[in-house]
mmCIF file of C-alpha atoms in Angstrom:
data_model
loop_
_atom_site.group_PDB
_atom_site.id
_atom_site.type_symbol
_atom_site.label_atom_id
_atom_site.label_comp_id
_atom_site.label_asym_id
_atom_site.label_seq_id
_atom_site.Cartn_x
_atom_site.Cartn_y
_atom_site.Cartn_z
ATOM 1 C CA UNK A 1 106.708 99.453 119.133
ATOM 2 C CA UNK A 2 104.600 102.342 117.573
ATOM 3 C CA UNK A 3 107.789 104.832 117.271
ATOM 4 C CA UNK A 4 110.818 105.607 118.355
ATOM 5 C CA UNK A 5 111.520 105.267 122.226
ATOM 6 C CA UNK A 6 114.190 106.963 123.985
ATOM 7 C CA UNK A 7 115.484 106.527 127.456
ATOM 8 C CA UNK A 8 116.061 108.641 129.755
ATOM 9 C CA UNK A 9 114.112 111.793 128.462
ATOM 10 C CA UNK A 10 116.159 113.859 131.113
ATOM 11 C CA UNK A 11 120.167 113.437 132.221
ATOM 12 C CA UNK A 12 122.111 115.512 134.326
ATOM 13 C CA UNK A 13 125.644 114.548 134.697
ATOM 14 C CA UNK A 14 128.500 115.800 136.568
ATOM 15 C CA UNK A 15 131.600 116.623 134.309
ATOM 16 C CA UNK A 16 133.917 113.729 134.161
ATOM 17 C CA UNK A 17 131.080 111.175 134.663
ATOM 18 C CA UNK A 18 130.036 108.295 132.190
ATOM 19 C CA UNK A 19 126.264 108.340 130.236
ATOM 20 C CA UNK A 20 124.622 106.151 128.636
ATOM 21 C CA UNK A 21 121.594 106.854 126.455
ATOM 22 C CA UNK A 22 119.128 104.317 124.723
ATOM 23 C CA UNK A 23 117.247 104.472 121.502
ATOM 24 C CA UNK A 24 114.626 101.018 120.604
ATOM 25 C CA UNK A 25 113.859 101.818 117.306
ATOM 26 C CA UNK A 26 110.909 100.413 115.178
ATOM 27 C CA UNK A 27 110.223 96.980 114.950
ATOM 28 C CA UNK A 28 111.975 96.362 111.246
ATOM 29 C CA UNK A 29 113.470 99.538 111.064
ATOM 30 C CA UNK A 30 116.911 98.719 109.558
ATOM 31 C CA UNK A 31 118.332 102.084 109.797
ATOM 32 C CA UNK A 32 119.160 104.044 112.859
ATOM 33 C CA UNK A 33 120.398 106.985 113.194
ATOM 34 C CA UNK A 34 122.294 109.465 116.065
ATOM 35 C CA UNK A 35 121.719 113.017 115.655
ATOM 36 C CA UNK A 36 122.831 115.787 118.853
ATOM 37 C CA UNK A 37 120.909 118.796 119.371
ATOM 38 C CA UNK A 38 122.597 121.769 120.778
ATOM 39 C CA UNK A 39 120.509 124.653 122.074
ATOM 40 C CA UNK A 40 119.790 126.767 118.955
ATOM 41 C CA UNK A 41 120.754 124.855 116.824
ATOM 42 C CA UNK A 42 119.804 122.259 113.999
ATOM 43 C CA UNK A 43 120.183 118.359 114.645
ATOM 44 C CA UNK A 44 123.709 117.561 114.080
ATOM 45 C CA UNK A 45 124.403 114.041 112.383
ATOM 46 C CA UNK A 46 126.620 111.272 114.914
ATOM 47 C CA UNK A 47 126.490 108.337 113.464
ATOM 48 C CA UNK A 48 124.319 105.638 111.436
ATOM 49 C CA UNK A 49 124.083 102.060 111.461
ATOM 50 C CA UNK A 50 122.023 99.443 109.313
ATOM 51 C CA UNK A 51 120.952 96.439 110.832
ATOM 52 C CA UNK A 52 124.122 96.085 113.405
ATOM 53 C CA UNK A 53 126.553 97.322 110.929
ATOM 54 C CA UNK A 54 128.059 101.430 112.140
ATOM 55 C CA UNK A 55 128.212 102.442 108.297
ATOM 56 C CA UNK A 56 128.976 105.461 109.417
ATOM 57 C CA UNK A 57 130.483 107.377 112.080
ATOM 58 C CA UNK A 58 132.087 110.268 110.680
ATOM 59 C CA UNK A 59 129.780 112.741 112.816
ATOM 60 C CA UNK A 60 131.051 111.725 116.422
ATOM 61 C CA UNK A 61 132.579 114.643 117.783
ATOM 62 C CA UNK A 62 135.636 112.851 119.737
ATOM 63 C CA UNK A 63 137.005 109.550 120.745
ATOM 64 C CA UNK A 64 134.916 110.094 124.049
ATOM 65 C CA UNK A 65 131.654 109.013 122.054
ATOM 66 C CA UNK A 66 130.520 105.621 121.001
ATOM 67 C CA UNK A 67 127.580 103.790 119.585
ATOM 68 C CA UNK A 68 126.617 100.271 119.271
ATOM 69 C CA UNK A 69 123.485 98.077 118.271
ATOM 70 C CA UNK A 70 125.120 94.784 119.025
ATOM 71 C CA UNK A 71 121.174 92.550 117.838
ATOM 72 C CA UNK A 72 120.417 95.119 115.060
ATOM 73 C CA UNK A 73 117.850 96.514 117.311
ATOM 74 C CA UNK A 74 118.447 98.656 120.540
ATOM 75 C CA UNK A 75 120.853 101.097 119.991
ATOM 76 C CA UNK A 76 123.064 103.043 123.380
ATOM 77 C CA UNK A 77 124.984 105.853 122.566
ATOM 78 C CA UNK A 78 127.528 106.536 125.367
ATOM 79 C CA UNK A 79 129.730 109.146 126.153
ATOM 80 C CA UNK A 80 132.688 108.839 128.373
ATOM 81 C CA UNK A 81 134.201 111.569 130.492
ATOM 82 C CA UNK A 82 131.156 114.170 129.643
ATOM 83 C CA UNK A 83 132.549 117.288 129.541
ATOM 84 C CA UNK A 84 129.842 120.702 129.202
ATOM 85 C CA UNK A 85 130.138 120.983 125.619
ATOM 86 C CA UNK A 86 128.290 117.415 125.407
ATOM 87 C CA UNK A 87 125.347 119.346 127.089
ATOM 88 C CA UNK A 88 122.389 118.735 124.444
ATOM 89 C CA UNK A 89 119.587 116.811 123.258
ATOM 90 C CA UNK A 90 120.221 113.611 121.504
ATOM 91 C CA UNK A 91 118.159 112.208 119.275
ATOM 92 C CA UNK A 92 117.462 108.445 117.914
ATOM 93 C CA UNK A 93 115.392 107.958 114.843
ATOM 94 C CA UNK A 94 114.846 104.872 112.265
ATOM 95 C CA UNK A 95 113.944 104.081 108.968
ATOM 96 C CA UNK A 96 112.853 101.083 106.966
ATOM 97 C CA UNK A 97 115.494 101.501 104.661
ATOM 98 C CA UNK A 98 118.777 103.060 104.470
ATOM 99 C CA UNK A 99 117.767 106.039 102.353
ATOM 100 C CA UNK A 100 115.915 109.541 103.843
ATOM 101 C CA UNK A 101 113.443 110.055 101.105
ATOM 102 C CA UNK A 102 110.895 108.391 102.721
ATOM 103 C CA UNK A 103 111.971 110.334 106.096
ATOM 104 C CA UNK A 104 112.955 109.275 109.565
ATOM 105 C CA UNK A 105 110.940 108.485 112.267
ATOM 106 C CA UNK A 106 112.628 110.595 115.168
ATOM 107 C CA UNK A 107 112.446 109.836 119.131
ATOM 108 C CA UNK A 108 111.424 112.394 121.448
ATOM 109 C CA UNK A 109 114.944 112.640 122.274
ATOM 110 C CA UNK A 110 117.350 112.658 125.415
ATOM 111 C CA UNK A 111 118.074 116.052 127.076
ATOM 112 C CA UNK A 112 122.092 116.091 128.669
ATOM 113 C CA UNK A 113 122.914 118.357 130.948
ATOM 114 C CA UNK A 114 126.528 118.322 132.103
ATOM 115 C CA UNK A 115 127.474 120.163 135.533
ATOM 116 C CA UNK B 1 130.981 122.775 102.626
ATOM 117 C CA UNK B 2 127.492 121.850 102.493
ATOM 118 C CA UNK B 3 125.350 124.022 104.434
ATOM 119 C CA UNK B 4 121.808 124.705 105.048
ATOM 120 C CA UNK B 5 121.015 128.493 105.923
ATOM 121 C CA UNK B 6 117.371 129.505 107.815
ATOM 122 C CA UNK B 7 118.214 133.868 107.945
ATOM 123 C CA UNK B 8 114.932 134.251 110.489
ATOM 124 C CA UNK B 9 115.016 132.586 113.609
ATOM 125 C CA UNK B 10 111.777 133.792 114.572
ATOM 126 C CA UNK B 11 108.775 134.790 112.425
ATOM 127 C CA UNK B 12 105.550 136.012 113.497
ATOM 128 C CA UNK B 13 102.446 136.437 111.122
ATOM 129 C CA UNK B 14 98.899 137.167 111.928
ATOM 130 C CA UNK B 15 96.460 134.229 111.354
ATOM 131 C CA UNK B 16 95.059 134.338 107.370
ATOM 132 C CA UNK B 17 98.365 135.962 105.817
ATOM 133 C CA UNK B 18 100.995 134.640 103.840
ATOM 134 C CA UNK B 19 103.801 132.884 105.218
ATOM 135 C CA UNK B 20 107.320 132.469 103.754
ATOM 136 C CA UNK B 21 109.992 130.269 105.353
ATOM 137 C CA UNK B 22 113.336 130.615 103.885
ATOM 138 C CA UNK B 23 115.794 128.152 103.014
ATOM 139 C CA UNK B 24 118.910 128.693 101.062
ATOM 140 C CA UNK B 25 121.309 125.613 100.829
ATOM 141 C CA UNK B 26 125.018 125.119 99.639
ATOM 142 C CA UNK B 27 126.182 121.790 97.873
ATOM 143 C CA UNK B 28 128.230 119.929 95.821
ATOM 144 C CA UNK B 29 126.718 116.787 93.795
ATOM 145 C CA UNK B 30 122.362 116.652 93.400
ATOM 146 C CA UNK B 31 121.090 117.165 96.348
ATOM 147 C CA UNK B 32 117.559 116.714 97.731
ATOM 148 C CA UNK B 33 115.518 119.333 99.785
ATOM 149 C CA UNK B 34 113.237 118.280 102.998
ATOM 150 C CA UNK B 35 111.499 120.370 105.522
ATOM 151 C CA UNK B 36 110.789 118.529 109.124
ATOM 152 C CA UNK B 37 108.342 119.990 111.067
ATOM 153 C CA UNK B 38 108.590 120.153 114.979
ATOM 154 C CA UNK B 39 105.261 121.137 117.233
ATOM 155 C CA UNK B 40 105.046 122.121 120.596
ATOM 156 C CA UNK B 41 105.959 118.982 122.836
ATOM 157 C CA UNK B 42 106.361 116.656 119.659
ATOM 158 C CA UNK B 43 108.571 114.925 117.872
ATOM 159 C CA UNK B 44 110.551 116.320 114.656
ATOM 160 C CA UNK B 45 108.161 115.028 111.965
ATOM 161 C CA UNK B 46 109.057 115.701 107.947
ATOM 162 C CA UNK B 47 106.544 117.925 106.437
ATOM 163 C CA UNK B 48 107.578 117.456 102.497
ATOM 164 C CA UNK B 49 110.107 117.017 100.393
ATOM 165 C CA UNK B 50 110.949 118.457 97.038
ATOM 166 C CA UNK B 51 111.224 115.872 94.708
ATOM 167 C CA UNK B 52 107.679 114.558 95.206
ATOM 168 C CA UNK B 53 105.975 118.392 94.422
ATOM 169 C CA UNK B 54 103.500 117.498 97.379
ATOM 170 C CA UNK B 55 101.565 119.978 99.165
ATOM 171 C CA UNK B 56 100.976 119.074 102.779
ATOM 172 C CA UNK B 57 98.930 121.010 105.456
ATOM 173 C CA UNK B 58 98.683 123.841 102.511
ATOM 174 C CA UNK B 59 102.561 124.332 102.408
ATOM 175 C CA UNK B 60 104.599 124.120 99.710
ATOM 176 C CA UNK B 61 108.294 124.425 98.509
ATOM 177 C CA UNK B 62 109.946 125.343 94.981
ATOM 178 C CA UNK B 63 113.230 123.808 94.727
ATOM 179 C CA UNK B 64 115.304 127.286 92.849
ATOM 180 C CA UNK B 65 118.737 125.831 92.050
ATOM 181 C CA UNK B 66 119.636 128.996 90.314
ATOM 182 C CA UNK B 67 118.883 130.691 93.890
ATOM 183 C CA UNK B 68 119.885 127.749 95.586
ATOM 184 C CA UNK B 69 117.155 128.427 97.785
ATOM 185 C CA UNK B 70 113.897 126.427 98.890
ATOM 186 C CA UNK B 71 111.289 128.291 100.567
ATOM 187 C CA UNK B 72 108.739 127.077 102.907
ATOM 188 C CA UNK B 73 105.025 128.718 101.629
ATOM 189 C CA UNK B 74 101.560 128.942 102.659
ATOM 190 C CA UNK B 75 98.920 131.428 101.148
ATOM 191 C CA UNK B 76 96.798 131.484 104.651
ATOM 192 C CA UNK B 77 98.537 130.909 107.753
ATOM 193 C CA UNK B 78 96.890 129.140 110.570
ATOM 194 C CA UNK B 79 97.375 129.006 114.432
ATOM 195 C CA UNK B 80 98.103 125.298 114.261
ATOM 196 C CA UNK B 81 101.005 126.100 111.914
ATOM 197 C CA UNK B 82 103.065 127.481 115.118
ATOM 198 C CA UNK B 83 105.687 125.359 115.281
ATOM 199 C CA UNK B 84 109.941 125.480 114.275
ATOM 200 C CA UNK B 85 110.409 124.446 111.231
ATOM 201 C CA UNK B 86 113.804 122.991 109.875
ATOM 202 C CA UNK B 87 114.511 122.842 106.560
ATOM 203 C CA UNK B 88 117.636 119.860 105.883
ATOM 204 C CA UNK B 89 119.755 118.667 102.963
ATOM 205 C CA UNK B 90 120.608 115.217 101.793
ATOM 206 C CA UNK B 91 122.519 113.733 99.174
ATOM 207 C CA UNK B 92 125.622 114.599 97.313
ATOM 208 C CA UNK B 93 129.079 114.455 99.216
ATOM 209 C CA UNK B 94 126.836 114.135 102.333
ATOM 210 C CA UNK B 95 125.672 111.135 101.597
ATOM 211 C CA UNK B 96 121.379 110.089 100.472
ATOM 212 C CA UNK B 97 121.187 108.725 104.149
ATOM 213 C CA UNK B 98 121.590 111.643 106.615
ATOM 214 C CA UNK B 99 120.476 115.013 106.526
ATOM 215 C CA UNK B 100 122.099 118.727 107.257
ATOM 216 C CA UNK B 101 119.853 120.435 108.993
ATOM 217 C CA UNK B 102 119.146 124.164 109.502
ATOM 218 C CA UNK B 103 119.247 126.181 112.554
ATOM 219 C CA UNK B 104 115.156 126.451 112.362
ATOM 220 C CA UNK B 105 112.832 129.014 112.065
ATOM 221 C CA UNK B 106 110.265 129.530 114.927
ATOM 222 C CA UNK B 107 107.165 130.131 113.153
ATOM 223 C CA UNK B 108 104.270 132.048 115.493
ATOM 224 C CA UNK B 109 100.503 132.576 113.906
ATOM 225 C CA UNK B 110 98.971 135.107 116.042
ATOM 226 C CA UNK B 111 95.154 135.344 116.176
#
């Protein structure tokens, strides 16, 4: 596609329930990358993958988070048992290659709320 | 620990005056210097990076490793520089693939 699409834009889950958030990169893109937002703050990094390899994961915050991109394409993020702290926006974003000096190409993001 | 510091959450500037974003950073290893660029209802975008010496939209950044600091600088601001601007950190123990990011500056360039 022409960027970085990310679905749903808005989720409000009750505490204790089960999300699931989607990222379809760039056509190509071998890199993708999971980065969470809290209000006020910078982007945080999750979690990387190239191709459908998780290179890295060092950034998830707690056994209740996990990512995946089974084809090497579309990536889901989910979090199990959200509890408030998870409340944030999470963004996706690719990259042709593995490195960022040529930059990332960043979703729009999902906003979580958790109630 | 690396970290990325931004001291002004907001800053506010009339339109046509100078406009300094700063940046100081923390590291071990060689790191590289970005600033990303978010506008109203858009997507986080990167504006430059340090270690091609561009100059995009008029901005520009000095990499000062004795200050450890990388400002954000424009002579002349303009209204359609409002935006929040994050300045991030790649490379060393970090790793060359992901950034540390700031907490962002909110710049506002009031007519």
């Amino acid at each position: 596609g022409a960027g970085v699409s990310q679905s749903p834009r808005y989720k409000v889950a009750k505490r204790g329930q089960d999300v699931a958030l989607r990222c379809d990169p760039i056509s190509g893109h071998v890199s993708l990358f999971w980065y969470q937002q809290a209000l006020g703050q910078g982007p945080e990094f999750l979690t990387y993958f190239q191709n459908e390899a998780q290179l890295d994961k060092s950034g998830l915050p707690s056994d209740r988070f996990f990512a995946e991109r089974p084809e090497g394409s579309v990536s889901t993020l989910k979090i199990q048992r959200t509890q408030q702290e998870d409340s944030a926006v999470y963004l996706c974003a690719s990259s042709p290659s593995g490195g960022v000096f040529i930059g990332y190409t960043f979703g729009s993001g999902t906003r979580l709320t958790v109630v | 620990a690396q970290r990325v510091t931004q001291p002004e959450k907001l800053l506010s500037v009339f339109k046509g005056a100078p406009v300094e974003l700063k940046c100081n950073y923390s590291y071990s290893g060689s790191p590289e210097l970005f600033w990303y660029v978010q506008y109203s209802r858009q997507r986080l975008q990167l504006l430059l990076r340090h270690i091609s010496r561009e100059s995009i939209k008029g901005f520009t950044a000095d990499l000062n490793k004795g200050e450890t600091s990388f400002h954000l600088k424009k002579p002349f601001a303009q209204e359609e520089d409002s935006a929040m601007y994050y300045c991030a950190l790649s490379g060393g123990t970090s790793g060359t693939y992901k950034y540390i990011f700031g907490t962002g500056t909110r710049l506002k360039v009031l007519a």
